[in-house]
Coordinates of C-alpha atoms in Angstrom, one line a residue:
X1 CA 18.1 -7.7 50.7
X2 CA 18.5 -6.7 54.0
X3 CA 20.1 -9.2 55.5
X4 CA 22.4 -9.8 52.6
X5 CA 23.7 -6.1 52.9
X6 CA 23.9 -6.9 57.2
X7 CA 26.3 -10.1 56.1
X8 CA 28.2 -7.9 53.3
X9 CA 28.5 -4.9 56.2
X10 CA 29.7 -7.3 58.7
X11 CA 32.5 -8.9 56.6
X12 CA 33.5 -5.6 55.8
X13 CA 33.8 -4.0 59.0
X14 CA 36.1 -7.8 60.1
X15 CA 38.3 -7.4 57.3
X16 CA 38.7 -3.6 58.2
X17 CA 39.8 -4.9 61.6
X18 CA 41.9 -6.9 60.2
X19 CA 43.4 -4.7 57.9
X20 CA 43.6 -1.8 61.0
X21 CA 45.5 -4.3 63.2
X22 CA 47.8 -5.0 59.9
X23 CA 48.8 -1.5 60.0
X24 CA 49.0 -1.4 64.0
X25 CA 46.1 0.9 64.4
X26 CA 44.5 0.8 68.2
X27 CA 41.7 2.2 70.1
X28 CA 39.9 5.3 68.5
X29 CA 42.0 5.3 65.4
X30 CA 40.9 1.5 64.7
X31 CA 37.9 2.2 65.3
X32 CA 38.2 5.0 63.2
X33 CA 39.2 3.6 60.2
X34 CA 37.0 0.6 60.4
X35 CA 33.6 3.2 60.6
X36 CA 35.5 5.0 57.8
X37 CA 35.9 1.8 55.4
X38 CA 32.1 0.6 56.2
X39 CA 31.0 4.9 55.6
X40 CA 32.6 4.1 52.2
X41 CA 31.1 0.5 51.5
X42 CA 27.7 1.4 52.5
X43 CA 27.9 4.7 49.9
X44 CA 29.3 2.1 47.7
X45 CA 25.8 -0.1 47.8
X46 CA 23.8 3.1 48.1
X47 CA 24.8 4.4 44.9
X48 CA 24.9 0.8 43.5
X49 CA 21.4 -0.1 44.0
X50 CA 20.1 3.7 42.5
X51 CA 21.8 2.4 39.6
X52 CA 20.1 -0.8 39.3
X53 CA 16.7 1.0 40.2
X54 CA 17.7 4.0 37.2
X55 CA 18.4 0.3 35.3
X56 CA 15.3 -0.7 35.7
X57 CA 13.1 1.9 35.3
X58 CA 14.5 2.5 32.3
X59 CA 13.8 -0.8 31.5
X60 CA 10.0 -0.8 31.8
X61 CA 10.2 2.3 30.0
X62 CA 11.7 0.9 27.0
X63 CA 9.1 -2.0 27.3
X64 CA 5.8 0.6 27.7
X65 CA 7.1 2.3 24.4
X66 CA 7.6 -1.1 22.9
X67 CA 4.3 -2.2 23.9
X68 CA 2.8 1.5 22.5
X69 CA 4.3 1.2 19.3
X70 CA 3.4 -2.3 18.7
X71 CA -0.3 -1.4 19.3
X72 CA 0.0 1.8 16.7
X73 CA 1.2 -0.3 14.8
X74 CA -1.5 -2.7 14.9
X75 CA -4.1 0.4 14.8
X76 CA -2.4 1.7 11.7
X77 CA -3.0 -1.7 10.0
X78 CA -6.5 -1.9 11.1
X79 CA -7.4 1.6 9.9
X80 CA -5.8 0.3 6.4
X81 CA -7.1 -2.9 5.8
X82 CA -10.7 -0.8 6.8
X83 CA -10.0 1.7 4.0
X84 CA -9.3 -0.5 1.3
X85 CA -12.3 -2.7 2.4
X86 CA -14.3 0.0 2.1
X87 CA -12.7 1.4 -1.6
X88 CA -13.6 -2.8 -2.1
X89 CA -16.6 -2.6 -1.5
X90 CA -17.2 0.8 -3.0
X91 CA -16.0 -0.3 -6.6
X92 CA -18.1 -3.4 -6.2
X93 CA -21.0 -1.5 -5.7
X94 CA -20.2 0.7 -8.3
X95 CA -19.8 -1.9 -11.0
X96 CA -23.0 -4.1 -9.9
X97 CA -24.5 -0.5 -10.5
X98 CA -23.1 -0.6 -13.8
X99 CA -23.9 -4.0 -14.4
X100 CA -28.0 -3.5 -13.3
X101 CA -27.8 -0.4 -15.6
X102 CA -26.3 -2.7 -18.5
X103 CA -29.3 -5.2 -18.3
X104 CA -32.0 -2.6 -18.1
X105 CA -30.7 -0.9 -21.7
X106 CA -30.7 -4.3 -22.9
X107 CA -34.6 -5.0 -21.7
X108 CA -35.3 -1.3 -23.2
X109 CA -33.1 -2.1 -26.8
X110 CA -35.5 -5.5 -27.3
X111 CA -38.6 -3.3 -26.4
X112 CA -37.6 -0.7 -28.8
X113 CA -38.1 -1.7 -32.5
X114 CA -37.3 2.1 -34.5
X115 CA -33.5 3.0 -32.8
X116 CA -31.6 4.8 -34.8
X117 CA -27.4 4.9 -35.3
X118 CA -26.7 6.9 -32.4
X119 CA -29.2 4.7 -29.9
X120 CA -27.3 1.9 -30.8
X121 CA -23.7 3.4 -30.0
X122 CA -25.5 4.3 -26.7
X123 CA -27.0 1.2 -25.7
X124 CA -23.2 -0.5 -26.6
X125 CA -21.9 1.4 -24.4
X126 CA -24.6 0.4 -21.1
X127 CA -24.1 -3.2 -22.1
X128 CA -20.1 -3.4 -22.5
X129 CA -20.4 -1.5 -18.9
X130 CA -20.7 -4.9 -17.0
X131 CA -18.1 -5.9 -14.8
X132 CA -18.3 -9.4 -16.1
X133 CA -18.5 -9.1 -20.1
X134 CA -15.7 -6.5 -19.3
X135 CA -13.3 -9.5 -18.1
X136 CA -14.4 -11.9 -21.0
X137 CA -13.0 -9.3 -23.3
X138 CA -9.7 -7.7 -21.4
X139 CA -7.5 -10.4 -20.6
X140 CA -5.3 -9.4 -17.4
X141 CA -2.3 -8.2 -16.8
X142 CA 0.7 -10.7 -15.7
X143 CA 3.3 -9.0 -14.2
X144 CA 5.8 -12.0 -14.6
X145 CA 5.2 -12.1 -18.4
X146 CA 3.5 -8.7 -19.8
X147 CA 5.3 -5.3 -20.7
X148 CA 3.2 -2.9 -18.5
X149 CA 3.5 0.0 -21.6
X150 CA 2.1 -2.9 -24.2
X151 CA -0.6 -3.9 -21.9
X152 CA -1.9 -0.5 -20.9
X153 CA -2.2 0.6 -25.1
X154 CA -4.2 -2.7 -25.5
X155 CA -6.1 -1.4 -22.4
X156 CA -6.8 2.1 -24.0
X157 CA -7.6 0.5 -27.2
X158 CA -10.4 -1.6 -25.7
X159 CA -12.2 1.1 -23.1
X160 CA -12.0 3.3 -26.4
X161 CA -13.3 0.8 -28.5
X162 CA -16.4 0.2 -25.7
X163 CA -16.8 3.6 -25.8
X164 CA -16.3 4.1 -22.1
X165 CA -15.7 7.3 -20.7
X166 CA -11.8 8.4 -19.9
X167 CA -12.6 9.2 -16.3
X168 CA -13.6 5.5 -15.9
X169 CA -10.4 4.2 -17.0
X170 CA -8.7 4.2 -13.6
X171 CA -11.4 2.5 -11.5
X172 CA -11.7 -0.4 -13.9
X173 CA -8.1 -1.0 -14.4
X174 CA -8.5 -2.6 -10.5
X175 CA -10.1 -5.8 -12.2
X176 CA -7.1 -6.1 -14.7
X177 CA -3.8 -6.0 -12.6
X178 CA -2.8 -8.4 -9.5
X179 CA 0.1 -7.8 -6.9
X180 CA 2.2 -4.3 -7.0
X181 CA 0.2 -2.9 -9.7
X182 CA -2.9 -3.5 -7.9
X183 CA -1.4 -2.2 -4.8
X184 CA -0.4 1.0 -6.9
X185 CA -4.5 1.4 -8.1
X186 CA -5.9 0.8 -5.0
X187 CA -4.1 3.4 -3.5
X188 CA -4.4 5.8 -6.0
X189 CA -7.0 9.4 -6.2
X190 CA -9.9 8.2 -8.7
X191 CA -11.7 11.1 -8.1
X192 CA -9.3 13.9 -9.3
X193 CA -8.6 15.5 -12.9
X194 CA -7.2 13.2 -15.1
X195 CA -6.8 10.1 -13.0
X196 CA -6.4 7.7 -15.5
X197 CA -3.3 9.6 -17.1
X198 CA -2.0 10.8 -13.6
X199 CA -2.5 6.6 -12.9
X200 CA -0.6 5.8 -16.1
X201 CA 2.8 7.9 -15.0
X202 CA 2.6 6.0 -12.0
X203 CA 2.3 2.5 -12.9
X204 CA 4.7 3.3 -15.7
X205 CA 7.4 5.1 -13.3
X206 CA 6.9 2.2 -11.4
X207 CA 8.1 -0.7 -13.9
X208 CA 10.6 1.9 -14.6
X209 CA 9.2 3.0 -18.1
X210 CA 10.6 6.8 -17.7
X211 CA 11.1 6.9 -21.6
X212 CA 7.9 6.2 -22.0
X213 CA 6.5 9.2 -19.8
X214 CA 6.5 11.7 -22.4
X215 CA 6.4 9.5 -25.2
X216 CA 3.1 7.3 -24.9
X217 CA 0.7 9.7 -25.7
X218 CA -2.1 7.6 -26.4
X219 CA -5.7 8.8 -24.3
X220 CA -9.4 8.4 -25.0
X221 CA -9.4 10.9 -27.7
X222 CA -6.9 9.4 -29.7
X223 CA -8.1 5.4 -29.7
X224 CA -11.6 7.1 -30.4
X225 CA -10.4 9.1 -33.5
X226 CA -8.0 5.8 -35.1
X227 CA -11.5 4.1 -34.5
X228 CA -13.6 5.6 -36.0
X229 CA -11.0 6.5 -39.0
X230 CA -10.7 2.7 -39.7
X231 CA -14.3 1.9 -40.0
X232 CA -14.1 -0.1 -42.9
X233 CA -17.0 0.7 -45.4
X234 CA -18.8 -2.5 -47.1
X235 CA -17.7 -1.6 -50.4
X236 CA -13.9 -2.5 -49.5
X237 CA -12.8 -6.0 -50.2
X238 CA -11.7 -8.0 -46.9
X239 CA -8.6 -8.3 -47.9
X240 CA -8.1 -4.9 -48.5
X241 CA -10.3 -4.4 -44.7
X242 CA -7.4 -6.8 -43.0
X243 CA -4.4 -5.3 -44.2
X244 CA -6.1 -1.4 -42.8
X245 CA -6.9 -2.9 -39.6
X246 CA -3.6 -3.0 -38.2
X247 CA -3.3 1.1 -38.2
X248 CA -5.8 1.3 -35.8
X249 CA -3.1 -0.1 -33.0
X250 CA 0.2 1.7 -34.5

């Protein structure tokens, strides 16, 4: 760079001369306006390369904050993909649970001989709790072809039906759904008040089913009582049994 500026200098301060002589300049005021013409040239380079430097430095500024953000980035991805390997493994462990606490009702319903009404409704429940008998009876929800309001009544209807408890509902629902709406669960509260309704407004909000907010009504209590009201009794002819049936989903 050095040199390069000498050789630029040096063919300014000749054309200067040059220029000087053009305009019949001699002696000290030649000499004079040549020193003035390379003052100017070297101030002209001088403030010429801090602007490439400022250039640069800016440069490799830009890049360090690139470089930063890119690795937050990454961070932020890693610290997600940890947190929902984590709920993952959580829910499995809480279903195996379920399932282990399924099979040992069953091995204490065979040992038992004198249960009564009440046992039975209990011991339902612990075996309709595993994760697998669960998915033979719910069939899951297809976001291409299902209506997200039909398939969450037909979701209610069958946790009531199991007798599973309300606070349950949202956990469970992870095994049923598959893209956004699985996205939507995994990211939602489980643990606070109401989570399966608060869930419901969601998913519903979601596949833009605002009518349905206030409307669909339907919760544990509800699908219980229709239940339990329809209970045919074996005096009732089966015809009479399959035309009743249907009020239990209206």
């Amino acid at each position: 760079m050095a040199t390069s500026s000498y050789v630029d200098l040096k063919e300014i301060k000749e054309t200067a001369m040059q220029d000087g002589k053009a305009m019949e300049l001699k002696g000290k005021d030649l000499a004079a306006y040549v020193q003035q013409v390379v003052r100017e040239e070297m101030e002209r380079q001088r403030q010429e390369k801090e602007r490439q430097e400022e250039r640069q430095r800016q440069e490799i500024e830009r890049q360090k904050e690139e470089i930063e953000r890119q690795d937050r980035i990454r961070k932020e991805e890693y610290e997600k993909q940890k947190e929902d390997q984590e709920r993952q493994r959580q829910h499995e462990a809480k279903m195996e649970k379920m399932r282990l606490d399924a099979a040992q009702a069953r091995a204490q319903t065979e040992q038992g001989n004198n249960t009564n009404n009440s046992n039975n409704i209990n011991t339902q429940r612990d075996n309709h709790n595993s994760q697998t008998w669960l998915k033979r009876k719910i069939q899951s929800f297809d976001e291409q072809k299902d209506d997200i309001g039909d398939f969450l009544k037909r979701y209610e209807a069958k946790m009531s039906t199991f007798n599973m408890p309300e606070e349950e509902w949202s956990e469970i629902l992870i095994d049923f759904v598959h893209g956004q709406t699985l996205t939507i669960c995994q990211n939602h509260d489980h643990h606070i008040d109401d989570s399966y309704q608060v869930l419901k407004r969601e998913l519903l909000n979601a596949y833009g089913h605002k009518e349905l907010l206030n409307a669909y009504g339907h919760n544990a209590t509800t699908f219980r009582k229709k239940y339990f009201d329809n209970i045919p009794s074996l005096e009732i002819e089966p015809q009479t049994i399959l035309f009743h049936i249907n009020g239990f989903f209206q």
